[in-house]
Amino acid sequence: MPQLLVIAVFLPLVGAAITLVLASKAPQLARWMALATSLATLVIAMVITRGFLQTPLVRGAAANSATYASVDRPWLTDGAPVDIRMSLGLDGLGVWMFALSALLMVTSILVSWKAIDRGQPLFYAMLLLLECGCLGVFTARDLILFYVFFEFTLIPLFFLIGIWGSEERRYAASKFFIYTLAGSILTFLGLLTIVLHYYFVTGGDRLVFSIPTLTTFLGENPLPVATQVWVFLALFAGFAVKVPLFPLHTWLPLAHVQAPTAGSVFLAGILLKIGTYGFIRFNIPMLPDATAMFVPWLLGLSVAGIVYGALVALAQSDIKRLIAYSSVSHLGFCMLGLFALNRIGVQGAMLQMVNHGISTGALFALVGMLYERYHTREIADYGGLARRLPIMAFFMLLFTFSSIGLPGLNGFTGEFMVLLGMFQRGWAEGPAALSHPLRVISVLSLLGVVLGAWYMLWLVQRVFFGPLKEPPQAGNHHEAANDLNGREIAALVPLAVLVFWIGLCPQFFLRPVAPAVNAAMTVAQGRLDAGPGSAPGEEVVAIVSSPEPQHAN
Amino acid sequence: MPIDGTAIELLLPEIIIGSAATILFLGGTFVSSRGLWRTVCGLVFVVAAVVLFRQHGLTLDETLRAGPLQLDQLGLSARWLSLAMGICFVWIVSRDGVDHLTGERLGMVLLAFAGLMIVGWSGDLILLFLGLELISIPSYVLLFVGRSDRSSSEAATKYFFLSLLSSAVMMFGFALLYGVAGTTDLTLMGARINGLSDDGFGRFLPLAIVFVFSGLGFKIAAVPFHFYAPDVYQATTNGNAGLLAVVPKIAGFVALLRLFPLVLVSTSKFGWQVALILAVLTMTIGNVCALWQSNIRRLMAYSSIAHAGYMLIGLAVALVAGDQRNGYGGFAACLFYLVVYSFASAGTFAVLAHLSTPSQEINCLNDLSGLFQNRPIVAGLLAVFMFSLMGIPPLAGFWGKFTLFTGAVATSRSLAGSQSMWYLVLAIIGALNAAIAAAYYLRVVGVTFFSSAEGDLGSPRISGSVVAAVACASMVLVLGFYPAPTMEHFRQVGNSINQAAASSMSNESITAQYDTGESPHIVPANLP
């Protein structure tokens, strides 16, 4: 099984190389090559996930370091003062995102089938590289390896947006790259500080970068609170940009709108989750005191993102931009759940990460299909398309319902758990000193749900219902637009199945995640629950009352 | 110090390259075949490499002194790096300019690299100075030869006068060092200088260090000695600019690493502040100024200034490193970064030289537009170099930044008080600079890949430059995916520098007296 994991992560890399070399002679071959690679990766990923689900779960604090199918090979160790390892493994935090990455790549390749008409070999090679990076991020068990995959995802997406994007693609690609890079380099410094702390405290002879080792160690011997604060801010810089948390979100709508469909699907579906994944993987378990301190701020920013994203989405006239802003709002829910810091909230956030990947990924794919047919993304150009394209309308409605959280579909479970967690935090558990702001945040987040239903249903109503109004089709004025073909349906059906599956039996998805999530957040939850009365709590008041926490070391 | 047979034997690679240069000068007047002279140069470097390889057996273990030469790990690494760079630049420089001057031009390149090799392992101030001049003088000629337009005259004149000035300043610093220590031998000098007191001859030491650093700061293009770089790079050819971006930089840093351990004790009070502030200024000014450049060589000039700033982080770390618990250590980080920078930078200029023709040099960023559509492989090479200079994993530049930042953060954590804070600030500013730098490197990538062709880039062809670019790109990739051996090698080099510094410090009980303020007396009579 460990070998399979290595194959799953690096197969796309090999596939990309082959696509680039072989297919430069016959560009049409590239997409078949990419499809074959991504399907093979998907099958392997499914086998690994199945194996993971059949393995008995490790519960309690040990879940922090429990990994399935772990591979550990030295990379930079021979005689060096560092211990950087090629260390991969799967655990509850990463398993669903890992599987979803493999699945969404097939969707991304299928939706690009006809849309990409130039430079196919490079396009598909870049998509596969992106897949390799994402699979690596969710399985890396070594800090440096994680960071290498994390940064590496920037390069393929930069080219995907820059070469195959729309009009403002150069600006969008650079803005996306620089925003993310600026944040993630600070994250790198933060991670280095953690590693060096372990090194100086334990007095070992080399720097240890193993994530399970560091997580376990820091859970038992936390960093000094002052250090935690600045390390938290450093990690926050990278992950919050990636999520993106309000007000660091400005790169996202631009990147989404300019990216080719496959890029949007994968960006929304997977890349944004790297941010939330980073928070639950590093910030919450490794820096519990700082997490507890920053909770009110993080919740405030999350809810600001929820409401702001929803309001801006409401005002959009461009379908893709509307869905991009809805991402800002939905990711706000993920963050809200994470930093509600109770079991139901964090588990809901983990589920919501997957849900958003499915529903928004599918919505972007549908917008791409619509654009392929009519070459416009303006809402005003459309009307009553349900008559012309009934199958597309069906899928659009399904994923819209999933996105707004209709009971019975996946969005409901996640959103409900997140809200429940948040209300519990506000009314039942929260530190008494913070109960007012927490309650305000809880209530405001409900507003996001209402607005979410409003802008999404309004979008569907305007585009698919009412009197028929079709924009003139570019290049093909006589023939009526065809409904979805077999390839497009094939791209959407797995996602639709997941929508029902997660909606109807969420336990299947939550059970394997729960122990790891609980282990990751227990310490931080304890710190927060203890509230201002406890020893680190005194700093809570101090930090919260000052607008800018002091950098200190 | 007398030169004996061993020294001559050890100098053989430099002697071979130097004599080949004279043959090229002579032969170039009769035969003006570019292919022939390029092949000759390539062979010369291969022969020199073979000779150098045969010296490995006798020198790997300990520092070997032969006359003014000091063959240690640092020297050996520097010589190998110069050989590798030399081969690349033979391919690059033979590209541009007029056919009938190829012999002369390549001869100059050979001389410059012979000088670089000498700098790498000179154990004596005079030889060090000679090596540095052996780099500078061919550079003046290279900037001028075969070109008669105003801009290249400007470049040559500017570089000539400023370089002369910097050499003079450095010479004055060397003279002061000699006056203080009474010897030009670096090892002996280290022992003597570290025992000097503040009130005796020691008073002149800070002055000497400042002068020497000013001279070397010009070579590495550190702020505030960087002003010449953008003008000179812009006004010359891509091949020459590449040479100026790489060779003096290597020479300057190797010389700094040779000299600084000597004065470690005497600079303990102010050395780290100076290095730290210069690092911050150099990288920030370099990166920020590069943002607005539209001329590609000017942009690369500012980029080379910024990279000098990153390397100075290593120096700042090395200057406080007491207990060596700082990852790879400052010297190692600096050297590793130097190697990574050299390959990426040389590769970039190789690509630019490859795209230029004698009649039309690539000047503006926009000249590169549409490169991806016309020549995807060349565009890919350029992207590899840009991402490496940016420091994106899994390319070599990432590991360079990794070693530097690890050093800075570790130093910050092992120190206390304001010093700790300063190193943290250094790391943070370094990180922010890496993000700023991404902006202009991405512009280069963006122009290459995202815009359609404006000018005519000519038909695809194979030139020597592209061979050099491929070689540099493979080095960047190999160092990116498997950096372990190289990083480990430089860690040992760094350790050996530290040991040399430590042994020169503990040489006498003078160090202790120095701390208590008593003035020891160095008797000039114990000169050999």
PDB file of N, CA and C in Angstrom, chain B residues 287-316:
ATOM      1  N   ASN B 287      15.937  44.673  -5.433  1.00  0.00           N
ATOM      2  CA  ASN B 287      14.629  44.152  -5.854  1.00  0.00           C
ATOM      3  C   ASN B 287      13.668  45.257  -6.217  1.00  0.00           C
ATOM      4  N   VAL B 288      13.652  46.311  -5.402  1.00  0.00           N
ATOM      5  CA  VAL B 288      12.666  47.357  -5.657  1.00  0.00           C
ATOM      6  C   VAL B 288      12.985  48.074  -6.962  1.00  0.00           C
ATOM      7  N   CYS B 289      14.278  48.350  -7.198  1.00  0.00           N
ATOM      8  CA  CYS B 289      14.623  49.040  -8.441  1.00  0.00           C
ATOM      9  C   CYS B 289      14.351  48.160  -9.651  1.00  0.00           C
ATOM     10  N   ALA B 290      14.502  46.860  -9.485  1.00  0.00           N
ATOM     11  CA  ALA B 290      14.282  45.973 -10.630  1.00  0.00           C
ATOM     12  C   ALA B 290      12.835  45.986 -11.087  1.00  0.00           C
ATOM     13  N   LEU B 291      11.924  46.342 -10.173  1.00  0.00           N
ATOM     14  CA  LEU B 291      10.508  46.273 -10.511  1.00  0.00           C
ATOM     15  C   LEU B 291      10.151  47.122 -11.723  1.00  0.00           C
ATOM     16  N   TRP B 292      10.837  48.254 -11.894  1.00  0.00           N
ATOM     17  CA  TRP B 292      10.413  49.196 -12.920  1.00  0.00           C
ATOM     18  C   TRP B 292      11.228  49.106 -14.211  1.00  0.00           C
ATOM     19  N   GLN B 293      12.095  48.117 -14.321  1.00  0.00           N
ATOM     20  CA  GLN B 293      12.970  48.090 -15.481  1.00  0.00           C
ATOM     21  C   GLN B 293      12.275  47.487 -16.688  1.00  0.00           C
ATOM     22  N   SER B 294      12.527  48.071 -17.841  1.00  0.00           N
ATOM     23  CA  SER B 294      11.991  47.465 -19.048  1.00  0.00           C
ATOM     24  C   SER B 294      13.113  46.893 -19.902  1.00  0.00           C
ATOM     25  N   ASN B 295      14.343  47.273 -19.570  1.00  0.00           N
ATOM     26  CA  ASN B 295      15.477  46.687 -20.268  1.00  0.00           C
ATOM     27  C   ASN B 295      15.892  45.423 -19.536  1.00  0.00           C
ATOM     28  N   ILE B 296      15.991  44.356 -20.263  1.00  0.00           N
ATOM     29  CA  ILE B 296      16.181  43.065 -19.608  1.00  0.00           C
ATOM     30  C   ILE B 296      17.529  42.978 -18.889  1.00  0.00           C
ATOM     31  N   ARG B 297      18.570  43.601 -19.476  1.00  0.00           N
ATOM     32  CA  ARG B 297      19.876  43.511 -18.806  1.00  0.00           C
ATOM     33  C   ARG B 297      19.912  44.385 -17.564  1.00  0.00           C
ATOM     34  N   ARG B 298      19.232  45.516 -17.630  1.00  0.00           N
ATOM     35  CA  ARG B 298      19.143  46.371 -16.458  1.00  0.00           C
ATOM     36  C   ARG B 298      18.406  45.645 -15.338  1.00  0.00           C
ATOM     37  N   LEU B 299      17.348  44.958 -15.743  1.00  0.00           N
ATOM     38  CA  LEU B 299      16.583  44.174 -14.768  1.00  0.00           C
ATOM     39  C   LEU B 299      17.476  43.105 -14.142  1.00  0.00           C
ATOM     40  N   MET B 300      18.232  42.432 -14.977  1.00  0.00           N
ATOM     41  CA  MET B 300      19.093  41.380 -14.443  1.00  0.00           C
ATOM     42  C   MET B 300      20.213  41.969 -13.588  1.00  0.00           C
ATOM     43  N   ALA B 301      20.623  43.201 -13.901  1.00  0.00           N
ATOM     44  CA  ALA B 301      21.651  43.844 -13.085  1.00  0.00           C
ATOM     45  C   ALA B 301      21.114  44.073 -11.674  1.00  0.00           C
ATOM     46  N   TYR B 302      19.898  44.620 -11.603  1.00  0.00           N
ATOM     47  CA  TYR B 302      19.325  44.829 -10.266  1.00  0.00           C
ATOM     48  C   TYR B 302      19.084  43.505  -9.572  1.00  0.00           C
ATOM     49  N   SER B 303      18.680  42.504 -10.358  1.00  0.00           N
ATOM     50  CA  SER B 303      18.495  41.183  -9.763  1.00  0.00           C
ATOM     51  C   SER B 303      19.815  40.667  -9.199  1.00  0.00           C
ATOM     52  N   SER B 304      20.926  40.909  -9.918  1.00  0.00           N
ATOM     53  CA  SER B 304      22.204  40.410  -9.402  1.00  0.00           C
ATOM     54  C   SER B 304      22.607  41.175  -8.144  1.00  0.00           C
ATOM     55  N   ILE B 305      22.230  42.455  -8.066  1.00  0.00           N
ATOM     56  CA  ILE B 305      22.475  43.214  -6.838  1.00  0.00           C
ATOM     57  C   ILE B 305      21.681  42.594  -5.688  1.00  0.00           C
ATOM     58  N   ALA B 306      20.399  42.293  -5.972  1.00  0.00           N
ATOM     59  CA  ALA B 306      19.552  41.728  -4.921  1.00  0.00           C
ATOM     60  C   ALA B 306      20.116  40.402  -4.419  1.00  0.00           C
ATOM     61  N   HIS B 307      20.611  39.592  -5.360  1.00  0.00           N
ATOM     62  CA  HIS B 307      21.138  38.299  -4.926  1.00  0.00           C
ATOM     63  C   HIS B 307      22.401  38.458  -4.086  1.00  0.00           C
ATOM     64  N   ALA B 308      23.187  39.491  -4.395  1.00  0.00           N
ATOM     65  CA  ALA B 308      24.329  39.766  -3.512  1.00  0.00           C
ATOM     66  C   ALA B 308      23.835  40.034  -2.100  1.00  0.00           C
ATOM     67  N   GLY B 309      22.686  40.717  -2.007  1.00  0.00           N
ATOM     68  CA  GLY B 309      22.102  40.988  -0.699  1.00  0.00           C
ATOM     69  C   GLY B 309      21.732  39.711   0.034  1.00  0.00           C
ATOM     70  N   TYR B 310      21.108  38.763  -0.706  1.00  0.00           N
ATOM     71  CA  TYR B 310      20.768  37.493  -0.049  1.00  0.00           C
ATOM     72  C   TYR B 310      22.030  36.822   0.484  1.00  0.00           C
ATOM     73  N   MET B 311      23.083  36.842  -0.352  1.00  0.00           N
ATOM     74  CA  MET B 311      24.301  36.148   0.086  1.00  0.00           C
ATOM     75  C   MET B 311      24.915  36.825   1.300  1.00  0.00           C
ATOM     76  N   LEU B 312      24.727  38.136   1.389  1.00  0.00           N
ATOM     77  CA  LEU B 312      25.251  38.833   2.570  1.00  0.00           C
ATOM     78  C   LEU B 312      24.528  38.386   3.837  1.00  0.00           C
ATOM     79  N   ILE B 313      23.291  37.866   3.707  1.00  0.00           N
ATOM     80  CA  ILE B 313      22.625  37.286   4.881  1.00  0.00           C
ATOM     81  C   ILE B 313      23.526  36.204   5.453  1.00  0.00           C
ATOM     82  N   GLY B 314      24.069  35.374   4.554  1.00  0.00           N
ATOM     83  CA  GLY B 314      24.957  34.303   5.007  1.00  0.00           C
ATOM     84  C   GLY B 314      26.147  34.859   5.757  1.00  0.00           C
ATOM     85  N   LEU B 315      26.695  35.952   5.228  1.00  0.00           N
ATOM     86  CA  LEU B 315      27.856  36.555   5.885  1.00  0.00           C
ATOM     87  C   LEU B 315      27.476  37.093   7.265  1.00  0.00           C
ATOM     88  N   ALA B 316      26.308  37.742   7.331  1.00  0.00           N
ATOM     89  CA  ALA B 316      25.860  38.276   8.615  1.00  0.00           C
ATOM     90  C   ALA B 316      25.676  37.153   9.620  1.00  0.00           C
TER      91      ALA B 316
END
